[in-house]
Backbone as numpy.savetxt, mean C-alpha at the origin, in Angstrom:
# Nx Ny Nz CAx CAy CAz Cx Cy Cz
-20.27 12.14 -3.39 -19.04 11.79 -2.67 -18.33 10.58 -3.27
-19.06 9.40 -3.66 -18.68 8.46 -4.31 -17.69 8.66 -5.94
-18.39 9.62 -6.28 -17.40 10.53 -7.49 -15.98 10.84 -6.75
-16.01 11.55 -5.82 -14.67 12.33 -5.53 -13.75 11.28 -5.44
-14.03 9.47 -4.31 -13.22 8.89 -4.04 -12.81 8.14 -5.58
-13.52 8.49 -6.46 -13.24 7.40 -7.67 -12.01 8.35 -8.64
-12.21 9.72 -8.44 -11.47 10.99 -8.76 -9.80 10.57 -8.21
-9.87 10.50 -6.25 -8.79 10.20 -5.40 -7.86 9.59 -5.94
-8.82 8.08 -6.58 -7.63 6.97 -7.00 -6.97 6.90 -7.89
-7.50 7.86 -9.30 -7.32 8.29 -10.25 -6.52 9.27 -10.96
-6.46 10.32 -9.94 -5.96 11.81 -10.00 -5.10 11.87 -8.60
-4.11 11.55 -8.17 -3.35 11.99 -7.30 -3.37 13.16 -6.81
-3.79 14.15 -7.98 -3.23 15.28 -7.41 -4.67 15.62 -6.82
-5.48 15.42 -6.85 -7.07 16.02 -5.95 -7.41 15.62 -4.58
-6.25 16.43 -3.87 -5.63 16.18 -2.59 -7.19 16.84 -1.71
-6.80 15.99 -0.33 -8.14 16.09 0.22 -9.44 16.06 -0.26
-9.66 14.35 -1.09 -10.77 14.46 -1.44 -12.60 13.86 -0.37
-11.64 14.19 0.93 -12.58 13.44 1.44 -11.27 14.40 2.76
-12.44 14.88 4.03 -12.20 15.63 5.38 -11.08 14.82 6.47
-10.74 13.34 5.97 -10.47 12.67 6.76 -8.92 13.42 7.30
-8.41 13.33 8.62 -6.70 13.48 8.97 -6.16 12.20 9.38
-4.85 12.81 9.50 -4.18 11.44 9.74 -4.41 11.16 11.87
-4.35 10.26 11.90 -4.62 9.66 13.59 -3.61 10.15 14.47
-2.58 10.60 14.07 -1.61 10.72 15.00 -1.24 12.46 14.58
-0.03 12.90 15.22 0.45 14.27 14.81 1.08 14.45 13.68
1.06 15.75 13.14 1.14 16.24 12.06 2.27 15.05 11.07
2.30 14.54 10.04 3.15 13.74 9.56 4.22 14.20 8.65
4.77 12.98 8.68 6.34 13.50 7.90 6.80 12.36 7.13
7.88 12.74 6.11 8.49 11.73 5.73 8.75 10.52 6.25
9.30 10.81 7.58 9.76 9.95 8.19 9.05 9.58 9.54
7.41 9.06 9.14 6.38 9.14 10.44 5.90 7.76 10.04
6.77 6.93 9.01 5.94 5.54 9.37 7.65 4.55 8.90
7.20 3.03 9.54 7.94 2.51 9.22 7.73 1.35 7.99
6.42 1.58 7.97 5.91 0.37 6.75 4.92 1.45 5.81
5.16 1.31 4.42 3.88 1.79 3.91 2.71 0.82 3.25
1.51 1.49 2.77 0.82 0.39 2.24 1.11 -0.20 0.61
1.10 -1.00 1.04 1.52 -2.30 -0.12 2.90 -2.97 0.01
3.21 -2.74 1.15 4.48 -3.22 1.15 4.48 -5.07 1.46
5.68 -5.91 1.53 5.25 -6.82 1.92 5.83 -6.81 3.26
4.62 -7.91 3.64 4.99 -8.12 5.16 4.22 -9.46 5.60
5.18 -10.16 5.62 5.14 -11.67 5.81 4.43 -12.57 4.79
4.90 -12.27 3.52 3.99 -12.51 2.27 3.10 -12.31 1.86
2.73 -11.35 2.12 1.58 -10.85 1.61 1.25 -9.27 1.83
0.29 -8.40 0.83 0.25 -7.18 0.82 -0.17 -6.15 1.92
0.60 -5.63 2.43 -0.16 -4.84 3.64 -0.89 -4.15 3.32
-1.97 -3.69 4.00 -3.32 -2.89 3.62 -3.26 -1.42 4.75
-1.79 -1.58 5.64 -1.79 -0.86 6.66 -0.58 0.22 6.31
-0.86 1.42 7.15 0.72 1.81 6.99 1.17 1.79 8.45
2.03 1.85 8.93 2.65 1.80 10.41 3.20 2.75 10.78
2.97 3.18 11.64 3.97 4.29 12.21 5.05 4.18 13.03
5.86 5.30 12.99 7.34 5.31 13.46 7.71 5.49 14.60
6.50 6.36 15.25 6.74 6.75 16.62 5.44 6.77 17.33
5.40 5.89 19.02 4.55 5.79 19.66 3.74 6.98 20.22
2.81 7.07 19.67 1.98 8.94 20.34 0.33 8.36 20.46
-0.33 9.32 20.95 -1.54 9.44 21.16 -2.77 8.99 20.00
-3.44 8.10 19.68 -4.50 7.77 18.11 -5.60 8.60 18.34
-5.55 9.14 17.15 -7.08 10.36 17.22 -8.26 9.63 16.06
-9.43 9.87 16.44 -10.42 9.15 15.14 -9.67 10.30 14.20
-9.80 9.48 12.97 -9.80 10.56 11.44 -10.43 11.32 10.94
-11.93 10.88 11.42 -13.17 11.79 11.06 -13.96 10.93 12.19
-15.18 12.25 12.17 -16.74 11.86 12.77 -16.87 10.28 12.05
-17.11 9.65 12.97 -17.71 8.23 12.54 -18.55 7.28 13.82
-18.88 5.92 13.63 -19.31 5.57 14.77 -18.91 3.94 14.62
-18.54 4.53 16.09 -17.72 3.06 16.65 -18.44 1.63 16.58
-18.02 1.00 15.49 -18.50 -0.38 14.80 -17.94 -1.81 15.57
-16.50 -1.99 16.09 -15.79 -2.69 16.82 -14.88 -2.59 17.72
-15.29 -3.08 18.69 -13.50 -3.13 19.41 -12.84 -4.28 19.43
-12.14 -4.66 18.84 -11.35 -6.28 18.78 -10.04 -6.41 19.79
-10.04 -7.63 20.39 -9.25 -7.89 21.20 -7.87 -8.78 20.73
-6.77 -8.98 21.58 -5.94 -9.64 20.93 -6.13 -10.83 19.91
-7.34 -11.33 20.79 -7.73 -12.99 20.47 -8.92 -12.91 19.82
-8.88 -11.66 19.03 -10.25 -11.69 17.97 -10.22 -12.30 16.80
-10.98 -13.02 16.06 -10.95 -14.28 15.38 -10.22 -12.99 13.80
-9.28 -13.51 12.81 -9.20 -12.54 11.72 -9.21 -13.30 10.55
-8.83 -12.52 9.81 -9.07 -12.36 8.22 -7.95 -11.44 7.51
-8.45 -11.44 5.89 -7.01 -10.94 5.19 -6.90 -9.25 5.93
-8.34 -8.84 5.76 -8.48 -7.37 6.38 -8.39 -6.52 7.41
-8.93 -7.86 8.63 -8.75 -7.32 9.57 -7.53 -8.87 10.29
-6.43 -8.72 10.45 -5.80 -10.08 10.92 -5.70 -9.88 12.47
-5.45 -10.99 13.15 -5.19 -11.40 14.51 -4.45 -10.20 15.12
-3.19 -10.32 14.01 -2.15 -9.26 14.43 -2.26 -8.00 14.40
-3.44 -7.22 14.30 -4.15 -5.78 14.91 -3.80 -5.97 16.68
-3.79 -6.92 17.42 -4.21 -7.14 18.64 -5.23 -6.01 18.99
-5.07 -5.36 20.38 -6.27 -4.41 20.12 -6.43 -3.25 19.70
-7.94 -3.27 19.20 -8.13 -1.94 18.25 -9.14 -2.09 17.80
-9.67 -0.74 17.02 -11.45 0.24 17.23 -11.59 0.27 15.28
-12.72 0.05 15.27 -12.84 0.08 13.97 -14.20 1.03 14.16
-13.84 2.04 13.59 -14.66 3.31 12.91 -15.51 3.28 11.44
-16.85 3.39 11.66 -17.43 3.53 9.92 -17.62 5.00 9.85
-17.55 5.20 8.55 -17.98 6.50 7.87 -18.50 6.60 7.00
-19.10 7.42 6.13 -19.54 8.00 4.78 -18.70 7.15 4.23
-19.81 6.98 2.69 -19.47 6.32 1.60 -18.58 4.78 1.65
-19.61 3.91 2.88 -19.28 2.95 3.19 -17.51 2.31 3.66
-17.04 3.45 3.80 -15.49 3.93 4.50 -15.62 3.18 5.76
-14.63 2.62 6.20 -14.35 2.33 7.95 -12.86 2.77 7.92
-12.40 2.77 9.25 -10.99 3.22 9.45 -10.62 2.18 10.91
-9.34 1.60 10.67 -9.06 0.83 11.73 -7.81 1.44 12.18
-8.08 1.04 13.56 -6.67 1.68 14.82 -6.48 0.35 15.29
-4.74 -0.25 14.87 -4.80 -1.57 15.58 -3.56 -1.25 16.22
-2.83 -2.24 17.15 -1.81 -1.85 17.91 -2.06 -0.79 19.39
-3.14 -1.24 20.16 -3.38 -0.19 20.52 -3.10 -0.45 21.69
-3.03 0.60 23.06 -2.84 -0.02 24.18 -3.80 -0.06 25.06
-4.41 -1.18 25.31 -5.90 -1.24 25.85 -5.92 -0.49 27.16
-4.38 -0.72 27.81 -4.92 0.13 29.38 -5.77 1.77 29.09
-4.81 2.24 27.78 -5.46 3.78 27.86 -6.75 4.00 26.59
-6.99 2.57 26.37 -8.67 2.75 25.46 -9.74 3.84 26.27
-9.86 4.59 25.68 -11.21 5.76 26.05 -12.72 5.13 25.54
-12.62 4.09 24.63 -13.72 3.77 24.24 -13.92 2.20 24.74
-14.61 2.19 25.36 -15.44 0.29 26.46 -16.03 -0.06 25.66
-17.14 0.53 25.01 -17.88 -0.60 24.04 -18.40 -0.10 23.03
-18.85 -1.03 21.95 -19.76 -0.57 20.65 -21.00 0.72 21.01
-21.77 0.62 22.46 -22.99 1.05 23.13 -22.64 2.35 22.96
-21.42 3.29 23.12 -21.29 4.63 22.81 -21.28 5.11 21.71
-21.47 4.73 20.80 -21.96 4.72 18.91 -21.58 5.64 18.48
-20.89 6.87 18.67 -20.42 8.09 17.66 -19.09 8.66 18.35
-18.05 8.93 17.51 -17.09 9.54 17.91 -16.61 10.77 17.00
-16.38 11.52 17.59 -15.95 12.86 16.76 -14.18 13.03 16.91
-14.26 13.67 15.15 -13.02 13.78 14.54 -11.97 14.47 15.59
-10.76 13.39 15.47 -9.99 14.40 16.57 -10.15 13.88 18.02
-10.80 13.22 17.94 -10.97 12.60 19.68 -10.24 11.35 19.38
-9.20 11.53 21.14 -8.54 10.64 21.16 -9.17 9.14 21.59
-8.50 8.19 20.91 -8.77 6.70 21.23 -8.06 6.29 22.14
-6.72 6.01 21.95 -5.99 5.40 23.23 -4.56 5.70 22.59
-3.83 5.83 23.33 -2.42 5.45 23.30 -1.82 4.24 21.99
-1.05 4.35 21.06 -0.51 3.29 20.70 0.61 2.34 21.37
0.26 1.14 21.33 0.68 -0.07 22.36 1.38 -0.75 21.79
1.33 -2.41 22.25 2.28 -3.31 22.40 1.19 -5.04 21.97
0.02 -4.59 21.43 -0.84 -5.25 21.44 -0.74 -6.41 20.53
-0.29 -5.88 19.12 -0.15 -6.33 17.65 1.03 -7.06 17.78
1.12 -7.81 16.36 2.48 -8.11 15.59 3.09 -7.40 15.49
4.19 -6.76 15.84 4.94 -5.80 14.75 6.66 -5.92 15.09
7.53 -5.48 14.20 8.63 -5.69 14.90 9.23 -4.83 15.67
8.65 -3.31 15.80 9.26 -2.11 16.37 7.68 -2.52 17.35
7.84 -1.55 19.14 6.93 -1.66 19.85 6.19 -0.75 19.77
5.10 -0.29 20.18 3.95 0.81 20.51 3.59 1.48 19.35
3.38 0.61 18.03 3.26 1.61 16.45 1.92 1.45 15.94
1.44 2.53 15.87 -0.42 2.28 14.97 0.07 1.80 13.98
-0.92 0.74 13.37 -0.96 0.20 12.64 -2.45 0.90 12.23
-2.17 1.33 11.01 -3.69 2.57 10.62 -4.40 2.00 8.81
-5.27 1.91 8.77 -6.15 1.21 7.17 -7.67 1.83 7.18
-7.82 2.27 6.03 -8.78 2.51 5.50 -9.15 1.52 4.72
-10.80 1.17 4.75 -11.59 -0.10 3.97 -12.45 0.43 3.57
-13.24 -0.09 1.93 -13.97 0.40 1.61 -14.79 -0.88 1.53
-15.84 -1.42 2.39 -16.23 -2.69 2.37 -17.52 -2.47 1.44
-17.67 -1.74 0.64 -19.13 -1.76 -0.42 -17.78 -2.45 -1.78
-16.73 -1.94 -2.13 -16.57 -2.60 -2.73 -14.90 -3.57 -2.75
-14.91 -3.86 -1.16 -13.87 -5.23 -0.77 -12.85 -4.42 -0.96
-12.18 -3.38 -0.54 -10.98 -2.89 -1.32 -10.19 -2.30 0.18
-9.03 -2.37 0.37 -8.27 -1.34 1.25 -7.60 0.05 0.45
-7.76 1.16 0.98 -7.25 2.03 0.28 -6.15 2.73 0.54
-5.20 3.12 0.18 -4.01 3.51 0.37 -4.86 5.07 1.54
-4.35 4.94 2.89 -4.13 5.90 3.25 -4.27 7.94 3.15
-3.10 7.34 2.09 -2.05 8.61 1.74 -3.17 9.38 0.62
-3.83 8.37 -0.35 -5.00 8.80 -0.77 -6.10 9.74 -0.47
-6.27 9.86 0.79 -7.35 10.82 1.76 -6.58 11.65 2.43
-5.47 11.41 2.53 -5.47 12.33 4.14 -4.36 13.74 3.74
-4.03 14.51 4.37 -3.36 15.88 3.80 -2.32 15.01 3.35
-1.27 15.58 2.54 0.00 14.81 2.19 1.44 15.57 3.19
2.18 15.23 3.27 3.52 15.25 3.60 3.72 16.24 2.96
4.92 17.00 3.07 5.66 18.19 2.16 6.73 17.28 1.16
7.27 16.06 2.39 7.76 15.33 1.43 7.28 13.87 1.17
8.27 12.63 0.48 8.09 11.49 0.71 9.47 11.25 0.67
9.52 9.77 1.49 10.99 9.26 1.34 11.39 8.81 -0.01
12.05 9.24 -0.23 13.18 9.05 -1.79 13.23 7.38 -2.11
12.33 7.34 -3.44 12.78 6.28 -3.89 13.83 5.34 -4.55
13.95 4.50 -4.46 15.26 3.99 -5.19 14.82 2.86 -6.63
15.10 3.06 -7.44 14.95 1.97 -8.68 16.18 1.37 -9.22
16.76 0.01 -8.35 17.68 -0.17 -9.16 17.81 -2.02 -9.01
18.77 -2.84 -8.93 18.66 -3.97 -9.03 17.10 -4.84 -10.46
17.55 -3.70 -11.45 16.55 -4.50 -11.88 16.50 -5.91 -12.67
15.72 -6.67 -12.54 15.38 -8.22 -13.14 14.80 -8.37 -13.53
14.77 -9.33 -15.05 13.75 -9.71 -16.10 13.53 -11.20 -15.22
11.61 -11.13 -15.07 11.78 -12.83 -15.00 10.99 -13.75 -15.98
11.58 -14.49 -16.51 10.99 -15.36 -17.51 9.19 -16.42 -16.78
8.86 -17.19 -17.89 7.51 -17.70 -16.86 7.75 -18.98 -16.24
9.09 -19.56 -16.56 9.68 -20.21 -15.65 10.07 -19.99 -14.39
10.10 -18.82 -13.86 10.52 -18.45 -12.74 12.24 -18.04 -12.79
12.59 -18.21 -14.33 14.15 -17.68 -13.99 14.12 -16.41 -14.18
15.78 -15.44 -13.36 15.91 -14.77 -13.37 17.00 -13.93 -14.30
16.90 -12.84 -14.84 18.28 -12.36 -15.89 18.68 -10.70 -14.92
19.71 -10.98 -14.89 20.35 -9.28 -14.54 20.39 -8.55 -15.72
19.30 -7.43 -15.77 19.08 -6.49 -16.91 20.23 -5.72 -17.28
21.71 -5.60 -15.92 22.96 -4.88 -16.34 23.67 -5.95 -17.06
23.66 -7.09 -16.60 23.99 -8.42 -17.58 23.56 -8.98 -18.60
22.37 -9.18 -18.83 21.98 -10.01 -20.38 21.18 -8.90 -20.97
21.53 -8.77 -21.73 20.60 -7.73 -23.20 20.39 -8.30 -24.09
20.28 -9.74 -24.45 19.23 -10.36 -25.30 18.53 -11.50 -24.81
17.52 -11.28 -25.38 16.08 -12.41 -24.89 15.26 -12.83 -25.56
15.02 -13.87 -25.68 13.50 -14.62 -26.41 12.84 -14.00 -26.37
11.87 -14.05 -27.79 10.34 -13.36 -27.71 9.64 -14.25 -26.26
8.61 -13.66 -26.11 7.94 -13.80 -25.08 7.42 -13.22 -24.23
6.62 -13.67 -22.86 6.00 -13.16 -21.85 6.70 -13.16 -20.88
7.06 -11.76 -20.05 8.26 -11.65 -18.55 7.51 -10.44 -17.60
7.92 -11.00 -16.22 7.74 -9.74 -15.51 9.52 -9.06 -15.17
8.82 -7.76 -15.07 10.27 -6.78 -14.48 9.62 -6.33 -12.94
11.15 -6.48 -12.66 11.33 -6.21 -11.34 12.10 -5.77 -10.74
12.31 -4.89 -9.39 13.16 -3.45 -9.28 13.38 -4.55 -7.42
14.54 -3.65 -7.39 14.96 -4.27 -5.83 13.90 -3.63 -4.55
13.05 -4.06 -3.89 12.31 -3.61 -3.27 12.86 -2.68 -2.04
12.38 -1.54 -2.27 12.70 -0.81 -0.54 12.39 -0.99 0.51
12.90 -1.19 1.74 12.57 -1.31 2.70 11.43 -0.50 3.44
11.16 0.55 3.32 9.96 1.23 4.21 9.24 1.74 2.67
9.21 2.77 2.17 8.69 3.61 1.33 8.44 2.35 0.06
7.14 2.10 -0.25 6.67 1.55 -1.30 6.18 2.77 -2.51
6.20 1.89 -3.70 5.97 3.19 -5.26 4.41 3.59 -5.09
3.86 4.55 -5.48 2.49 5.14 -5.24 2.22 4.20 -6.85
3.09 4.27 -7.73 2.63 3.55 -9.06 4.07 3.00 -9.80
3.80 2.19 -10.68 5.02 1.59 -11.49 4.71 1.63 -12.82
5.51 1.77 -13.83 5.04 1.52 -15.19 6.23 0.39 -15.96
5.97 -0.09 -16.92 7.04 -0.33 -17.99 6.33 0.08 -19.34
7.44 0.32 -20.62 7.00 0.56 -21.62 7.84 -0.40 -22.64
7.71 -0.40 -23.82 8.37 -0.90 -24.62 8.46 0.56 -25.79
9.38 0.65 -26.14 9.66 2.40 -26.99 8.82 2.97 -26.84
8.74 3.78 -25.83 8.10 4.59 -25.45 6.23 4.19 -24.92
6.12 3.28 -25.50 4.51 2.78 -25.02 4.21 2.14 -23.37
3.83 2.92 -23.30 3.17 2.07 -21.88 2.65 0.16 -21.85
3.20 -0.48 -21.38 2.16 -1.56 -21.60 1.50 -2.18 -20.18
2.29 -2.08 -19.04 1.69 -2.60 -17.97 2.05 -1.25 -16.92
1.14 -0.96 -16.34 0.93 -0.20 -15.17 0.23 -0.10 -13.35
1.11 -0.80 -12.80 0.63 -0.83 -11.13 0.09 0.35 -10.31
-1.00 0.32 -10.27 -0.85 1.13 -8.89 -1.59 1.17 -7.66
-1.39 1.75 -6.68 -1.04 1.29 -5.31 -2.30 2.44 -4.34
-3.17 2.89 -5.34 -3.93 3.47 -4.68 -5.20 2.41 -3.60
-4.96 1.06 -4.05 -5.89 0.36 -3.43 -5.58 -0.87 -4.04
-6.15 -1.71 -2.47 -5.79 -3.27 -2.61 -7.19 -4.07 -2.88
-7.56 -5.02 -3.77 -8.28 -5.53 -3.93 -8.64 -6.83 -3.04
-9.59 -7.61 -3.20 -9.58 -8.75 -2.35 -10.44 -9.80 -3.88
-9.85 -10.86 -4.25 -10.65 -11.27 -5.22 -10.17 -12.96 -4.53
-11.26 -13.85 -4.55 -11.03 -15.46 -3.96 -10.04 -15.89 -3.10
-10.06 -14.52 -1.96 -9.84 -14.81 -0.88 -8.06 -14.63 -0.67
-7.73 -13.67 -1.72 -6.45 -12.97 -2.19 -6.66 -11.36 -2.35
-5.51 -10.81 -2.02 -5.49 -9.48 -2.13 -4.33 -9.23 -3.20
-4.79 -8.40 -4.04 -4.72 -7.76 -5.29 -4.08 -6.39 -5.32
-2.93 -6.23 -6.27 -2.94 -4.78 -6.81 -3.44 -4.86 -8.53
-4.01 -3.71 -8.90 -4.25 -3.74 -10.10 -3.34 -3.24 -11.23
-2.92 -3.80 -11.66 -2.68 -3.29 -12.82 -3.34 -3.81 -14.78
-2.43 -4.19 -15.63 -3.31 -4.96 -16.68 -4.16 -5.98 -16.13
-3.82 -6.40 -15.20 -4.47 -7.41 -14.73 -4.10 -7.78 -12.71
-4.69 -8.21 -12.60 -4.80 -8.22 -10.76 -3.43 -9.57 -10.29
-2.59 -8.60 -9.96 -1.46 -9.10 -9.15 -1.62 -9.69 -8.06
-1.48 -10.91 -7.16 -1.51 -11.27 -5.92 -0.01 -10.75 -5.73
0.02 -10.99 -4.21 1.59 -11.06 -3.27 2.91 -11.86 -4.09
2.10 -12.90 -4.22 3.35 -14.01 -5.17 3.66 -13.89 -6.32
3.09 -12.70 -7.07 3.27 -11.95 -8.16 4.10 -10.62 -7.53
3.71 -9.87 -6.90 4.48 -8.77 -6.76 5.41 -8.42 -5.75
5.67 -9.75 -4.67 6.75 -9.91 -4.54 7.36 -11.36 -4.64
8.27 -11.47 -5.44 8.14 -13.43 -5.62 9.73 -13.90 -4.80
10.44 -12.53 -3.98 11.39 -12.93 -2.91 11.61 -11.35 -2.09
11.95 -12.00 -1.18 12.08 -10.92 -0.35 12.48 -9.84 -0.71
13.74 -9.67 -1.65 14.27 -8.73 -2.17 13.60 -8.27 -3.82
12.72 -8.43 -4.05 12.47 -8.00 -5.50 10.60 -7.60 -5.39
10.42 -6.62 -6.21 9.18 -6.21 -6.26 8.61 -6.22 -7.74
7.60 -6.52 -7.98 7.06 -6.36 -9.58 6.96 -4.81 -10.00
7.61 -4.18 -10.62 7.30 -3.42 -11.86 6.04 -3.52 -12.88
6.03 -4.31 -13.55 5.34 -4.83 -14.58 5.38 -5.57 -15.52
4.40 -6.39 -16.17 4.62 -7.23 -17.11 4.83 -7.13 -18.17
5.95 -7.90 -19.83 5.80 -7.24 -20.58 6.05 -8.50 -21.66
5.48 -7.99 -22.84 5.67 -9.36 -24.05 6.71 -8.63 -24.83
7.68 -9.40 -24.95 8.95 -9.46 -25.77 8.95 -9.76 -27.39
8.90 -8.63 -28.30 8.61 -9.26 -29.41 10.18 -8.78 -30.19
10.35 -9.99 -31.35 11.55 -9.87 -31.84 11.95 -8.57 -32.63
12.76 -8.23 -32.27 13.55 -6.47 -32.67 14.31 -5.97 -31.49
15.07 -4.92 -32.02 15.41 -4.44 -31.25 14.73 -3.19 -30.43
14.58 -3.05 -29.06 13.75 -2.29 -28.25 13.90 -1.67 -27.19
13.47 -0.54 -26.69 13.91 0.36 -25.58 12.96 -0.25 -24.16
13.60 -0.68 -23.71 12.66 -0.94 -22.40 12.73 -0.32 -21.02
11.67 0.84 -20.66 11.73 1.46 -20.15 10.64 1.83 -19.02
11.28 1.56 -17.77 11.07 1.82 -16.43 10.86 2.43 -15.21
9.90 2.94 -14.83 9.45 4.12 -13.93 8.68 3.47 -12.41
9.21 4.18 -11.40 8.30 4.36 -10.27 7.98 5.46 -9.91
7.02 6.09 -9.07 6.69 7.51 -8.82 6.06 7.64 -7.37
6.11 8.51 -6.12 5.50 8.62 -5.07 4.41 9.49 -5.56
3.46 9.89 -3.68 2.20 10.27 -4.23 2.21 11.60 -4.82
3.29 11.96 -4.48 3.74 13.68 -5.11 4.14 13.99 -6.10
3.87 12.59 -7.19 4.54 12.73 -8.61 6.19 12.64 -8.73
6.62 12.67 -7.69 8.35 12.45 -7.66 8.32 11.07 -8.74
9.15 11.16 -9.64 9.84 9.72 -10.54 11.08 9.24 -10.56
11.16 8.17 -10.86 12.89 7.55 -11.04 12.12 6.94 -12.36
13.08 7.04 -13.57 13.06 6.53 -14.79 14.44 5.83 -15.12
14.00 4.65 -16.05 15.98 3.81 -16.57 14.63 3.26 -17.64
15.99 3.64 -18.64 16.18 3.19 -20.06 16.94 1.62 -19.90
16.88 1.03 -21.38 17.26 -0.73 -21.13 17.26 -0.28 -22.92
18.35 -0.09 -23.49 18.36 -1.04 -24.98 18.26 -2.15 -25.05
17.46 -3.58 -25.49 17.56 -4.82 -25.73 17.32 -4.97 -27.28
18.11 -6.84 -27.22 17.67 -7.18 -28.39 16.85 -8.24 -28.36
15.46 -8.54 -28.77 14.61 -9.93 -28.62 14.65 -10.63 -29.69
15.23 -11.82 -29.73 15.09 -13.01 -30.73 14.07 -13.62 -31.24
């Protein structure tokens, strides 16, 4: 089993690699208002949120590990702002958390009832959590053998669709922290820069690339969040924090790239979990 999930993160397309469903009813494009990795209050969400208040079902057979209350002490993984909600373990050291929940209609009182089967309802989604819309699961998969949150969308059936991405506002940023409008300046110092695309509001990229003529050199993706010294991570050449991949509200990292002198095609991709892409070309010249 440990094969298949390493397959999941790898291979997009080896859909249902693991029995789990989604907690709520059948899903849609338009069934969450946050996805995972998005930012949310500086830092990477590990959750996706949903759009509309309905009934939380476990995802799979598992057994009930926690119930946390508003005022349960948190962390990057599990934060305050779950208010209440049931944390489920499973196979291959998997848990699944239901936060946002509404305690009046909790079906489950305590840890002491130890197994719940797939499909059985938990409670109502509530008013419990942070969030800015009311009564929305807030739903995460953890893989605590090796510290990681996993994208969701990874396990569970997929959508027919995803919401349509957008790639545009893009920005070179130097390691100073300045910024260049890529429709504005087309020449640049050799050197080290990140690129960056105007971030969307709900729908985050399943992956990002940049290339330099045609080569790949840095690649994000969003199948899972890391946790490394007490920071959460996306991977790509190297492990991105929050203040890397988003460094303002409006801008998201793409990827990193070294600028060497010539002239060069610099070229830009995001993609959802269905393989959908947006690609832009960039002629530059580097000094």
């Amino acid at each position: 089993m440990k094969k298949l999930l390493i397959i999941a993160f790898t291979m997009f397309t080896a859909i249902n690699a693991f029995c789990f469903d989604w907690p709520q009813a059948e899903v849609s494009k338009d069934s969450f208002n946050s996805y995972f990795g998005q930012n949310r209050g500086g830092t990477l969400s590990t959750s996706v949120i949903f759009s509309e208040p309905e009934e939380v079902k476990a995802a799979e057979d598992g057994y009930i590990t926690v119930i946390l209350t508003e005022n349960s002490d948190d962390s990057d993984f599990f934060p305050s702002t779950l208010g209440t909600a049931v944390i489920l373990s499973h196979a291959d050291d998997l848990i699944s958390v239901y936060g946002n929940l509404d305690a009046e209609t909790l079906t489950l009182k305590n840890e002491n009832e130890h197994t719940i089967d797939g499909g059985a309802i938990i409670a109502s989604s509530g008013n419990s959590g942070f969030q800015e819309n009311h009564g929305n699961l807030e739903f995460k998969i953890i893989d605590t053998k090796n510290k990681s949150a996993i994208n969701p969308k990874v396990l569970m059936p997929r959508a027919e669709e995803e919401l349509p991405l957008s790639l545009s506002g893009i920005m070179i940023g130097s390691k100073n922290n300045d910024f260049y409008d890529i429709n504005v300046y087309k020449t640049f110092n050799s050197g080290l820069y990140k690129v960056y695309f105007k971030r969307n509001p709900i729908a985050a990229p399943y992956k990002t690339s940049v290339s330099i003529n045609g080569v790949i050199v840095d690649q994000l993706s969003y199948d899972m969040i890391t946790q490394e010294n007490n920071k959460l991570c996306i991977i790509g050449k190297k492990k991105y924090t929050a203040a890397d991949v988003f460094p303002n509200e409006n801008l998201q990292l793409l990827g990193e790239v070294m600028f060497t002198p010539g002239r060069a095609t610099l070229g830009l991709s995001i993609s959802d979990i269905l393989g959908n892409i947006k690609h832009l070309n960039y002629n530059i010249l580097i000094k």
